[in-house]
mmCIF file of C-alpha atoms in Angstrom:
data_model
loop_
_atom_site.group_PDB
_atom_site.id
_atom_site.type_symbol
_atom_site.label_atom_id
_atom_site.label_comp_id
_atom_site.label_asym_id
_atom_site.label_seq_id
_atom_site.Cartn_x
_atom_site.Cartn_y
_atom_site.Cartn_z
ATOM 1 C CA MET A 474 -41.292 79.840 -7.933
ATOM 2 C CA PHE A 475 -42.623 76.922 -5.875
ATOM 3 C CA LEU A 476 -46.404 77.410 -5.896
ATOM 4 C CA ASP A 477 -47.096 74.624 -8.380
ATOM 5 C CA ARG A 478 -44.684 72.299 -6.612
ATOM 6 C CA LEU A 479 -46.383 73.047 -3.284
ATOM 7 C CA LEU A 480 -49.790 72.171 -4.748
ATOM 8 C CA GLU A 481 -48.389 68.995 -6.326
ATOM 9 C CA THR A 482 -46.343 67.686 -3.406
ATOM 10 C CA ASN A 483 -48.068 69.090 -0.311
ATOM 11 C CA ARG A 484 -51.637 70.097 -1.058
ATOM 12 C CA PRO A 485 -52.748 69.596 2.581
ATOM 13 C CA LEU A 486 -50.355 72.351 3.677
ATOM 14 C CA ALA A 487 -51.714 74.663 0.984
ATOM 15 C CA GLU A 488 -55.300 74.013 2.095
ATOM 16 C CA LEU A 489 -54.413 74.493 5.756
ATOM 17 C CA ALA A 490 -52.657 77.794 5.109
ATOM 18 C CA LEU A 491 -55.732 79.213 3.362
ATOM 19 C CA GLU A 492 -58.086 77.872 6.021
ATOM 20 C CA TRP A 493 -56.102 79.164 8.969
ATOM 21 C CA GLU A 494 -55.711 82.627 7.459
ATOM 22 C CA ARG A 495 -59.419 82.769 6.590
ATOM 23 C CA THR A 496 -60.433 81.740 10.132
ATOM 24 C CA GLY A 497 -57.888 83.948 11.905
ATOM 25 C CA VAL A 498 -55.640 81.243 13.321
ATOM 26 C CA VAL A 499 -52.741 83.012 11.616
ATOM 27 C CA LEU A 500 -52.339 86.565 10.407
ATOM 28 C CA PRO A 501 -51.466 87.764 6.917
ATOM 29 C CA ASP A 502 -47.713 87.690 6.249
ATOM 30 C CA THR A 503 -47.224 84.297 7.915
ATOM 31 C CA TYR A 504 -45.090 81.372 6.825
ATOM 32 C CA LEU A 505 -46.437 77.952 7.777
ATOM 33 C CA ILE A 506 -43.804 75.251 8.330
ATOM 34 C CA ASP A 507 -44.975 71.656 7.960
ATOM 35 C CA LEU A 508 -42.889 69.881 10.592
ATOM 36 C CA ASP A 509 -43.936 66.410 9.421
ATOM 37 C CA THR A 510 -42.847 66.949 5.818
ATOM 38 C CA LEU A 511 -39.664 68.713 6.877
ATOM 39 C CA SER A 512 -38.823 65.748 9.133
ATOM 40 C CA GLU A 513 -39.474 63.331 6.291
ATOM 41 C CA ASN A 514 -37.179 65.321 4.001
ATOM 42 C CA ALA A 515 -34.510 65.566 6.689
ATOM 43 C CA SER A 516 -34.600 61.838 7.367
ATOM 44 C CA ARG A 517 -34.285 61.080 3.672
ATOM 45 C CA ILE A 518 -31.240 63.346 3.304
ATOM 46 C CA LYS A 519 -29.610 61.945 6.445
ATOM 47 C CA SER A 520 -30.111 58.347 5.357
ATOM 48 C CA CYS A 521 -28.357 59.137 2.072
ATOM 49 C CA ALA A 522 -25.601 61.014 3.895
ATOM 50 C CA ASP A 523 -25.029 58.101 6.264
ATOM 51 C CA GLU A 524 -24.610 55.774 3.290
ATOM 52 C CA HIS A 525 -21.911 58.059 1.851
ATOM 53 C CA GLY A 526 -20.100 58.816 5.112
ATOM 54 C CA ILE A 527 -21.206 62.452 5.176
ATOM 55 C CA ARG A 528 -21.959 64.263 8.448
ATOM 56 C CA LEU A 529 -24.766 66.825 8.440
ATOM 57 C CA TYR A 530 -25.294 70.131 10.185
ATOM 58 C CA PHE A 531 -28.673 71.832 9.710
ATOM 59 C CA MET A 532 -29.143 75.409 8.553
ATOM 60 C CA LEU A 533 -32.257 77.269 9.705
ATOM 61 C CA LYS A 534 -31.716 80.927 8.882
ATOM 62 C CA GLN A 535 -34.076 80.476 5.933
ATOM 63 C CA LEU A 536 -36.752 79.212 8.367
ATOM 64 C CA GLY A 537 -36.329 81.964 10.922
ATOM 65 C CA ARG A 538 -33.806 80.236 13.207
ATOM 66 C CA ASN A 539 -36.671 78.257 14.667
ATOM 67 C CA PRO A 540 -35.732 76.347 17.843
ATOM 68 C CA LEU A 541 -38.674 73.949 17.604
ATOM 69 C CA VAL A 542 -37.555 72.817 14.158
ATOM 70 C CA ALA A 543 -33.963 72.690 15.399
ATOM 71 C CA ARG A 544 -34.878 70.305 18.216
ATOM 72 C CA ARG A 545 -36.602 67.980 15.796
ATOM 73 C CA LEU A 546 -33.542 67.888 13.544
ATOM 74 C CA ALA A 547 -31.258 67.202 16.502
ATOM 75 C CA GLU A 548 -33.548 64.315 17.466
ATOM 76 C CA LEU A 549 -33.181 62.937 13.940
ATOM 77 C CA GLY A 550 -29.425 62.728 14.418
ATOM 78 C CA TYR A 551 -28.152 65.892 12.776
ATOM 79 C CA ALA A 552 -24.829 66.940 14.299
ATOM 80 C CA GLY A 553 -25.865 70.470 15.239
ATOM 81 C CA ALA A 554 -26.865 73.851 13.897
ATOM 82 C CA VAL A 555 -25.032 75.858 11.263
ATOM 83 C CA CYS A 556 -25.014 79.344 12.722
ATOM 84 C CA VAL A 557 -24.213 81.729 9.912
ATOM 85 C CA ASP A 558 -23.949 84.650 12.286
ATOM 86 C CA PHE A 559 -23.618 85.371 15.989
ATOM 87 C CA ARG A 560 -27.307 86.145 16.512
ATOM 88 C CA GLU A 561 -28.270 82.708 15.306
ATOM 89 C CA ALA A 562 -25.604 81.105 17.497
ATOM 90 C CA LEU A 563 -26.975 82.915 20.542
ATOM 91 C CA VAL A 564 -30.580 81.896 19.771
ATOM 92 C CA MET A 565 -29.585 78.245 19.378
ATOM 93 C CA ALA A 566 -27.392 78.251 22.489
ATOM 94 C CA GLU A 567 -30.109 79.874 24.589
ATOM 95 C CA ASN A 568 -32.502 77.117 23.504
ATOM 96 C CA GLY A 569 -30.064 74.307 24.281
ATOM 97 C CA ILE A 570 -29.526 73.379 20.621
ATOM 98 C CA PRO A 571 -26.127 71.777 19.850
ATOM 99 C CA LEU A 572 -23.924 74.130 17.841
ATOM 100 C CA GLY A 573 -22.277 72.620 14.779
ATOM 101 C CA ASN A 574 -20.467 75.107 12.539
ATOM 102 C CA VAL A 575 -20.477 78.647 13.944
ATOM 103 C CA GLY A 576 -19.331 81.530 11.777
ATOM 104 C CA HIS A 577 -20.270 79.927 8.465
ATOM 105 C CA LEU A 578 -20.718 83.345 6.812
ATOM 106 C CA VAL A 579 -20.187 85.823 9.665
ATOM 107 C CA GLN A 580 -17.444 85.437 12.265
ATOM 108 C CA VAL A 581 -18.198 85.692 15.979
ATOM 109 C CA PRO A 582 -17.678 89.250 17.264
ATOM 110 C CA HIS A 583 -15.613 89.905 20.368
ATOM 111 C CA ALA A 584 -18.661 91.089 22.326
ATOM 112 C CA ALA A 585 -20.402 87.704 21.939
ATOM 113 C CA MET A 586 -17.317 85.501 22.065
ATOM 114 C CA GLY A 587 -17.615 84.352 25.671
ATOM 115 C CA ARG A 588 -21.205 83.191 25.416
ATOM 116 C CA ILE A 589 -20.728 81.406 22.098
ATOM 117 C CA VAL A 590 -17.465 79.664 22.982
ATOM 118 C CA ALA A 591 -19.125 78.536 26.235
ATOM 119 C CA ALA A 592 -21.683 76.644 24.150
ATOM 120 C CA ARG A 593 -18.815 74.448 22.848
ATOM 121 C CA PRO A 594 -19.430 74.491 19.073
ATOM 122 C CA ASP A 595 -18.231 71.471 17.105
ATOM 123 C CA ILE A 596 -16.163 73.857 15.025
ATOM 124 C CA MET A 597 -15.846 77.604 14.476
ATOM 125 C CA THR A 598 -15.104 79.076 11.052
ATOM 126 C CA VAL A 599 -12.466 81.823 10.944
ATOM 127 C CA TYR A 600 -11.347 84.258 8.252
ATOM 128 C CA SER A 601 -8.237 85.660 9.927
ATOM 129 C CA VAL A 602 -5.387 84.971 12.334
ATOM 130 C CA GLU A 603 -6.698 87.776 14.545
ATOM 131 C CA LYS A 604 -10.107 86.170 14.975
ATOM 132 C CA ALA A 605 -8.555 82.774 15.674
ATOM 133 C CA ALA A 606 -6.481 84.435 18.410
ATOM 134 C CA GLU A 607 -9.631 85.863 20.005
ATOM 135 C CA ILE A 608 -11.278 82.446 19.977
ATOM 136 C CA GLY A 609 -8.146 80.840 21.403
ATOM 137 C CA ALA A 610 -7.874 83.333 24.242
ATOM 138 C CA GLU A 611 -11.497 82.762 25.243
ATOM 139 C CA ALA A 612 -11.260 78.973 24.937
ATOM 140 C CA GLN A 613 -8.115 79.005 27.086
ATOM 141 C CA ARG A 614 -9.895 81.104 29.680
ATOM 142 C CA GLN A 615 -12.689 78.505 29.732
ATOM 143 C CA GLY A 616 -10.208 75.645 29.931
ATOM 144 C CA PHE A 617 -10.385 73.839 26.593
ATOM 145 C CA VAL A 618 -9.135 73.874 23.009
ATOM 146 C CA GLN A 619 -11.644 74.986 20.349
ATOM 147 C CA PRO A 620 -11.538 73.316 16.889
ATOM 148 C CA ILE A 621 -11.514 75.893 14.096
ATOM 149 C CA MET A 622 -12.235 75.703 10.366
ATOM 150 C CA LEU A 623 -10.467 77.881 7.822
ATOM 151 C CA ARG A 624 -12.511 79.531 5.140
ATOM 152 C CA VAL A 625 -10.331 79.468 2.037
ATOM 153 C CA ILE A 626 -10.399 81.445 -1.211
ATOM 154 C CA GLY A 627 -9.003 80.478 -4.613
ATOM 155 C CA GLU A 628 -8.337 82.820 -7.505
ATOM 156 C CA LYS A 629 -11.371 81.691 -9.516
ATOM 157 C CA ASP A 630 -13.775 81.112 -6.634
ATOM 158 C CA LEU A 631 -17.294 82.486 -6.568
ATOM 159 C CA LEU A 632 -17.931 84.913 -3.707
ATOM 160 C CA TYR A 633 -21.205 86.723 -3.088
ATOM 161 C CA SER A 634 -21.343 90.420 -2.308
ATOM 162 C CA GLY A 635 -21.467 90.966 1.429
ATOM 163 C CA GLN A 636 -19.725 87.639 2.095
ATOM 164 C CA TYR A 637 -16.066 88.433 1.404
ATOM 165 C CA GLY A 638 -13.519 87.004 3.794
ATOM 166 C CA GLY A 639 -11.115 84.130 4.280
ATOM 167 C CA PHE A 640 -7.568 82.914 3.728
ATOM 168 C CA ARG A 641 -6.248 83.091 0.181
ATOM 169 C CA LEU A 642 -4.990 79.727 -0.979
ATOM 170 C CA GLY A 643 -1.626 81.151 -2.064
ATOM 171 C CA GLU A 644 -1.069 82.570 1.435
ATOM 172 C CA LEU A 645 -2.469 79.638 3.392
ATOM 173 C CA ASP A 646 0.843 78.014 4.322
ATOM 174 C CA GLU A 647 2.064 81.193 5.992
ATOM 175 C CA ALA A 648 -1.295 81.676 7.742
ATOM 176 C CA VAL A 649 -1.257 78.109 9.083
ATOM 177 C CA SER A 650 2.188 78.712 10.588
ATOM 178 C CA ALA A 651 0.787 81.710 12.434
ATOM 179 C CA LEU A 652 -2.324 79.809 13.539
ATOM 180 C CA GLU A 653 -0.224 76.982 14.919
ATOM 181 C CA GLY A 654 1.310 79.444 17.336
ATOM 182 C CA ILE A 655 -2.056 80.314 18.905
ATOM 183 C CA ALA A 656 -2.946 78.483 22.107
ATOM 184 C CA GLY A 657 -6.553 77.464 22.677
ATOM 185 C CA VAL A 658 -7.418 76.514 19.081
ATOM 186 C CA ARG A 659 -6.587 73.675 16.713
ATOM 187 C CA ILE A 660 -7.107 73.569 12.961
ATOM 188 C CA ALA A 661 -9.740 70.921 12.226
ATOM 189 C CA GLY A 662 -11.183 71.716 8.809
ATOM 190 C CA VAL A 663 -11.533 73.862 5.712
ATOM 191 C CA CYS A 664 -14.624 75.233 3.985
ATOM 192 C CA SER A 665 -15.918 77.516 1.281
ATOM 193 C CA PHE A 666 -19.267 78.690 -0.025
ATOM 194 C CA PRO A 667 -20.846 77.941 -2.448
ATOM 195 C CA CYS A 668 -19.307 74.590 -3.410
ATOM 196 C CA LEU A 669 -22.222 73.433 -5.580
ATOM 197 C CA LEU A 670 -24.789 75.377 -7.573
ATOM 198 C CA PHE A 671 -27.674 74.510 -9.853
ATOM 199 C CA SER A 672 -26.796 74.859 -13.542
ATOM 200 C CA ASP A 673 -29.513 75.906 -15.980
ATOM 201 C CA GLU A 674 -27.299 74.544 -18.743
ATOM 202 C CA THR A 675 -27.014 70.987 -17.414
ATOM 203 C CA GLY A 676 -30.180 70.968 -15.297
ATOM 204 C CA ASP A 677 -28.205 69.550 -12.393
ATOM 205 C CA LEU A 678 -26.157 70.532 -9.361
ATOM 206 C CA GLU A 679 -22.562 71.164 -10.393
ATOM 207 C CA PRO A 680 -19.389 71.836 -8.395
ATOM 208 C CA THR A 681 -17.983 75.355 -8.385
ATOM 209 C CA PRO A 682 -14.255 76.197 -8.329
ATOM 210 C CA ASN A 683 -14.683 76.649 -4.568
ATOM 211 C CA ALA A 684 -14.911 72.877 -4.103
ATOM 212 C CA GLY A 685 -11.496 72.467 -5.724
ATOM 213 C CA THR A 686 -10.115 75.162 -3.437
ATOM 214 C CA VAL A 687 -11.323 73.243 -0.389
ATOM 215 C CA ARG A 688 -9.584 70.104 -1.623
ATOM 216 C CA SER A 689 -6.360 71.981 -2.370
ATOM 217 C CA ALA A 690 -6.377 73.569 1.079
ATOM 218 C CA ALA A 691 -6.949 70.186 2.702
ATOM 219 C CA ALA A 692 -4.056 68.716 0.727
ATOM 220 C CA LEU A 693 -1.768 71.493 1.962
ATOM 221 C CA LEU A 694 -2.787 70.822 5.551
ATOM 222 C CA GLU A 695 -2.325 67.084 5.133
ATOM 223 C CA GLU A 696 1.208 67.701 3.872
ATOM 224 C CA ARG A 697 1.818 69.473 7.164
ATOM 225 C CA GLY A 698 0.631 66.405 9.077
ATOM 226 C CA TYR A 699 -3.026 67.174 9.661
ATOM 227 C CA ARG A 700 -5.440 64.223 9.617
ATOM 228 C CA ASP A 701 -9.208 63.677 9.867
ATOM 229 C CA LEU A 702 -9.971 67.131 8.568
ATOM 230 C CA GLN A 703 -13.495 68.373 8.003
ATOM 231 C CA LEU A 704 -14.002 69.285 4.341
ATOM 232 C CA ASN A 705 -17.216 71.253 4.550
ATOM 233 C CA MET A 706 -18.883 71.796 1.156
ATOM 234 C CA PRO A 707 -22.213 73.626 1.569
ATOM 235 C CA SER A 708 -24.847 74.985 -0.814
ATOM 236 C CA ALA A 709 -27.807 73.191 -2.387
ATOM 237 C CA SER A 710 -27.387 70.391 0.152
ATOM 238 C CA CYS A 711 -30.071 67.784 -0.508
ATOM 239 C CA GLU A 712 -30.343 64.098 -1.351
ATOM 240 C CA ARG A 713 -29.286 64.749 -4.947
ATOM 241 C CA SER A 714 -26.071 66.533 -3.925
ATOM 242 C CA VAL A 715 -24.898 64.083 -1.252
ATOM 243 C CA PRO A 716 -23.132 61.635 -3.619
ATOM 244 C CA LYS A 717 -21.677 64.576 -5.535
ATOM 245 C CA VAL A 718 -20.079 65.991 -2.390
ATOM 246 C CA ALA A 719 -18.842 62.534 -1.403
ATOM 247 C CA ALA A 720 -17.208 62.147 -4.831
ATOM 248 C CA LEU A 721 -15.496 65.528 -4.344
ATOM 249 C CA GLY A 722 -14.003 64.347 -1.070
ATOM 250 C CA GLY A 723 -16.314 66.351 1.186
ATOM 251 C CA THR A 724 -17.034 65.160 4.708
ATOM 252 C CA HIS A 725 -19.733 67.604 5.849
ATOM 253 C CA MET A 726 -22.811 69.257 4.342
ATOM 254 C CA GLU A 727 -25.308 71.824 5.592
ATOM 255 C CA PRO A 728 -28.901 71.260 4.375
ATOM 256 C CA GLY A 729 -31.046 74.366 4.485
ATOM 257 C CA HIS A 730 -33.492 74.755 1.611
ATOM 258 C CA GLY A 731 -33.006 71.053 0.947
ATOM 259 C CA LEU A 732 -34.924 70.402 4.174
ATOM 260 C CA THR A 733 -37.961 72.151 2.717
ATOM 261 C CA GLY A 734 -37.620 70.975 -0.877
ATOM 262 C CA THR A 735 -37.044 74.511 -2.133
ATOM 263 C CA THR A 736 -33.613 74.610 -3.774
ATOM 264 C CA PRO A 737 -33.343 75.659 -7.451
ATOM 265 C CA TYR A 738 -32.833 71.959 -8.235
ATOM 266 C CA HIS A 739 -36.276 71.198 -6.802
ATOM 267 C CA ALA A 740 -37.853 73.955 -8.872
ATOM 268 C CA ALA A 741 -36.518 72.319 -12.036
ATOM 269 C CA HIS A 742 -37.119 68.677 -11.087
ATOM 270 C CA PRO A 743 -40.657 67.590 -10.184
ATOM 271 C CA GLU A 744 -39.305 64.118 -9.424
ATOM 272 C CA ALA A 745 -36.944 65.342 -6.694
ATOM 273 C CA SER A 746 -37.468 63.342 -3.508
ATOM 274 C CA GLU A 747 -37.951 66.204 -1.032
ATOM 275 C CA ARG A 748 -41.437 67.743 -0.829
ATOM 276 C CA VAL A 749 -42.226 71.408 -0.190
ATOM 277 C CA ALA A 750 -42.486 71.988 3.559
ATOM 278 C CA TYR A 751 -43.483 75.643 3.889
ATOM 279 C CA ALA A 752 -46.089 78.033 2.482
ATOM 280 C CA TYR A 753 -46.661 81.769 2.707
ATOM 281 C CA VAL A 754 -50.150 83.137 3.318
ATOM 282 C CA SER A 755 -51.539 86.659 3.185
ATOM 283 C CA GLU A 756 -54.833 88.431 2.572
ATOM 284 C CA VAL A 757 -56.222 90.797 -0.056
ATOM 285 C CA SER A 758 -56.155 94.339 1.280
ATOM 286 C CA HIS A 759 -57.630 96.439 -1.553
ATOM 287 C CA ASN A 760 -57.876 96.987 -5.304
ATOM 288 C CA LEU A 761 -56.675 99.916 -7.406
ATOM 289 C CA ASN A 762 -56.284 100.613 -11.133
ATOM 290 C CA GLY A 763 -57.116 97.085 -12.213
ATOM 291 C CA HIS A 764 -54.832 95.402 -9.689
ATOM 292 C CA GLY A 765 -55.303 93.728 -6.328
ATOM 293 C CA TYR A 766 -52.978 94.295 -3.396
ATOM 294 C CA CYS A 767 -52.300 91.932 -0.520
ATOM 295 C CA TYR A 768 -50.427 92.461 2.720
ATOM 296 C CA ALA A 769 -46.694 91.789 2.475
ATOM 297 C CA GLY A 770 -43.706 91.769 4.806
ATOM 298 C CA GLY A 771 -42.203 88.461 3.745
ATOM 299 C CA HIS A 772 -40.501 89.595 0.545
ATOM 300 C CA TYR A 773 -37.040 88.264 -0.247
ATOM 301 C CA ARG A 774 -35.603 89.961 -3.301
ATOM 302 C CA ARG A 775 -34.027 86.766 -4.678
ATOM 303 C CA GLY A 776 -37.205 84.754 -4.100
ATOM 304 C CA HIS A 777 -38.416 84.667 -7.736
ATOM 305 C CA LEU A 778 -41.978 85.331 -6.587
ATOM 306 C CA ALA A 779 -44.284 85.128 -9.601
ATOM 307 C CA HIS A 780 -47.739 83.675 -8.803
ATOM 308 C CA ALA A 781 -50.350 83.407 -6.074
ATOM 309 C CA LEU A 782 -53.593 81.533 -5.482
ATOM 310 C CA VAL A 783 -56.426 83.670 -4.146
ATOM 311 C CA GLY A 784 -59.541 82.307 -2.489
ATOM 312 C CA PRO A 785 -60.829 80.467 0.579
ATOM 313 C CA SER A 786 -59.582 77.080 -0.675
ATOM 314 C CA VAL A 787 -57.316 75.553 -3.309
ATOM 315 C CA GLU A 788 -60.239 74.175 -5.289
ATOM 316 C CA GLY A 789 -61.570 77.022 -7.392
ATOM 317 C CA GLY A 790 -58.901 79.448 -6.234
ATOM 318 C CA LEU A 791 -57.977 82.247 -8.622
ATOM 319 C CA ARG A 792 -54.429 82.024 -9.942
ATOM 320 C CA VAL A 793 -52.896 85.477 -10.410
ATOM 321 C CA GLY A 794 -49.534 86.984 -11.164
ATOM 322 C CA VAL A 795 -47.603 88.774 -8.435
ATOM 323 C CA THR A 796 -45.314 91.790 -8.772
ATOM 324 C CA PRO A 797 -43.091 92.375 -5.744
ATOM 325 C CA PRO A 798 -42.119 95.934 -4.817
ATOM 326 C CA THR A 799 -38.924 97.331 -6.270
ATOM 327 C CA ASP A 800 -35.772 96.692 -4.259
ATOM 328 C CA GLU A 801 -35.547 100.310 -3.104
ATOM 329 C CA SER A 802 -39.098 100.159 -1.690
ATOM 330 C CA ILE A 803 -40.519 98.689 1.519
ATOM 331 C CA ASP A 804 -42.723 95.649 0.918
ATOM 332 C CA TYR A 805 -45.923 96.948 2.449
ATOM 333 C CA HIS A 806 -47.947 95.164 -0.251
ATOM 334 C CA PHE A 807 -47.563 92.664 -3.071
ATOM 335 C CA GLU A 808 -49.310 93.715 -6.289
ATOM 336 C CA LEU A 809 -51.648 91.134 -7.833
ATOM 337 C CA SER A 810 -52.239 91.053 -11.579
ATOM 338 C CA GLU A 811 -56.001 91.582 -11.304
ATOM 339 C CA PRO A 812 -58.617 92.763 -8.818
ATOM 340 C CA CYS A 813 -59.532 90.216 -6.133
ATOM 341 C CA ARG A 814 -62.183 89.998 -3.471
ATOM 342 C CA VAL A 815 -61.102 92.025 -0.449
ATOM 343 C CA SER A 816 -60.156 89.898 2.602
ATOM 344 C CA ASP A 817 -59.751 86.663 0.624
ATOM 345 C CA PRO A 818 -56.692 84.595 1.654
ATOM 346 C CA VAL A 819 -53.685 84.637 -0.681
ATOM 347 C CA LEU A 820 -51.332 81.657 -0.969
ATOM 348 C CA MET A 821 -47.756 81.894 -2.260
ATOM 349 C CA CYS A 822 -44.611 79.789 -2.193
ATOM 350 C CA PHE A 823 -41.234 81.158 -3.229
ATOM 351 C CA ARG A 824 -37.612 80.923 -2.193
ATOM 352 C CA THR A 825 -37.103 82.865 0.999
ATOM 353 C CA GLN A 826 -34.779 83.748 3.839
ATOM 354 C CA LEU A 827 -37.119 84.318 6.769
ATOM 355 C CA PHE A 828 -34.499 85.872 9.026
ATOM 356 C CA VAL A 829 -34.380 88.999 6.826
ATOM 357 C CA THR A 830 -38.190 89.477 6.829
ATOM 358 C CA ARG A 831 -40.679 90.770 9.392
ATOM 359 C CA SER A 832 -43.110 87.849 8.959
ATOM 360 C CA GLU A 833 -44.522 85.509 11.570
ATOM 361 C CA VAL A 834 -43.762 81.787 11.505
ATOM 362 C CA ALA A 835 -46.368 79.148 12.387
ATOM 363 C CA VAL A 836 -45.062 75.622 12.998
ATOM 364 C CA VAL A 837 -47.583 72.887 12.223
ATOM 365 C CA SER A 838 -47.399 69.232 13.200
ATOM 366 C CA GLY A 839 -49.782 66.323 12.611
ATOM 367 C CA LEU A 840 -50.576 67.255 9.022
ATOM 368 C CA ALA A 841 -49.336 63.882 7.757
ATOM 369 C CA SER A 842 -51.959 62.082 9.859
ATOM 370 C CA GLY A 843 -54.761 64.490 8.983
ATOM 371 C CA SER A 844 -54.807 66.077 12.448
ATOM 372 C CA PRO A 845 -52.939 69.387 12.119
ATOM 373 C CA ARG A 846 -51.879 71.065 15.323
ATOM 374 C CA LEU A 847 -50.383 74.516 15.764
ATOM 375 C CA GLU A 848 -47.171 74.024 17.752
ATOM 376 C CA GLY A 849 -46.504 77.717 18.116
ATOM 377 C CA ILE A 850 -46.079 81.052 16.391
ATOM 378 C CA TYR A 851 -42.624 82.618 16.314
ATOM 379 C CA ASP A 852 -40.900 85.673 14.950
ATOM 380 C CA THR A 853 -38.234 85.254 12.290
ATOM 381 C CA GLN A 854 -35.428 85.322 14.863
ATOM 382 C CA GLY A 855 -36.681 82.204 16.614
ATOM 383 C CA ARG A 856 -38.484 83.879 19.511
ATOM 384 C CA PRO A 857 -41.911 82.508 20.519
ATOM 385 C CA LEU A 858 -44.775 84.986 20.153
ATOM 386 C CA ARG A 859 -47.830 82.974 21.187
#
């Protein structure tokens, strides 16, 4: 999906990935993150957000919850980490990373509540009165009031399988009355996901009905006297979407794939400002029945993986098609469209979510100045390996 864009916008990263796999610096099934390019992208998005009065949290599940990357983003002025689930919140808290929005897609379970509330998140997203009560009880025990954000659902909203939960707009007034009776929390915002998506029809990022639901929920709260609410409108957060969210009345965004130049918008727009900031590298394992096979482990079933470059360097590399394993199969190998020389490096770039893979993650700095340095190798849950 992003191989050509990688070669066009960040050829040095492509060359480095092949070189480091060939020389054994990294193993097959490794994602290389270009910290310099990611920082450049992040600074560009933040500058645009500042101009439009938008506050940014950063989302790193797609990059393996990496604490080194998180520190860099905090240094650039991002307001904290979006922790879509409790494991990510714990990783960030343990590494001293400021927590922004916790519970973005998965609420905090009771067993982890004490540790996560102790990290003092900017805001915690809740789907139910019961969960808000748990947060309030823990915050009271720790001696403060925790701001909470209500995930809201409209009748025509888009919800992904495995992500159901929230307050229905038609029942929100009653829910708010119940929430106002809970000590230890205060309502501080509303959110939904996804609020923008790329449209093949228009070739641009377009608002979903969810964005309207967020605005309607905010209006209801404002009628009840609430002020300075956070209207969090995530999905496809990048420089292109910032003015769109501002026009919709949003106050907060959560760049994830925008930080690496790998949203669907970037795939369709070569002129997009963010450059590709990660690459995936493997190695040819064997050939069989007219096909090559390389080591896998980094497959993401919505990644739109289609092509690879095989060879010791970009120049003269063999471009081949790639067939991922079927969804019911384990990704032990990726199938290549033709036989390849055994042990040659294989370069790919596709949309990914590293936290659901078993890959390794190599963070590289200094590439922009021509002096690449390996900052560390991590697992996809943000733990340093070597």
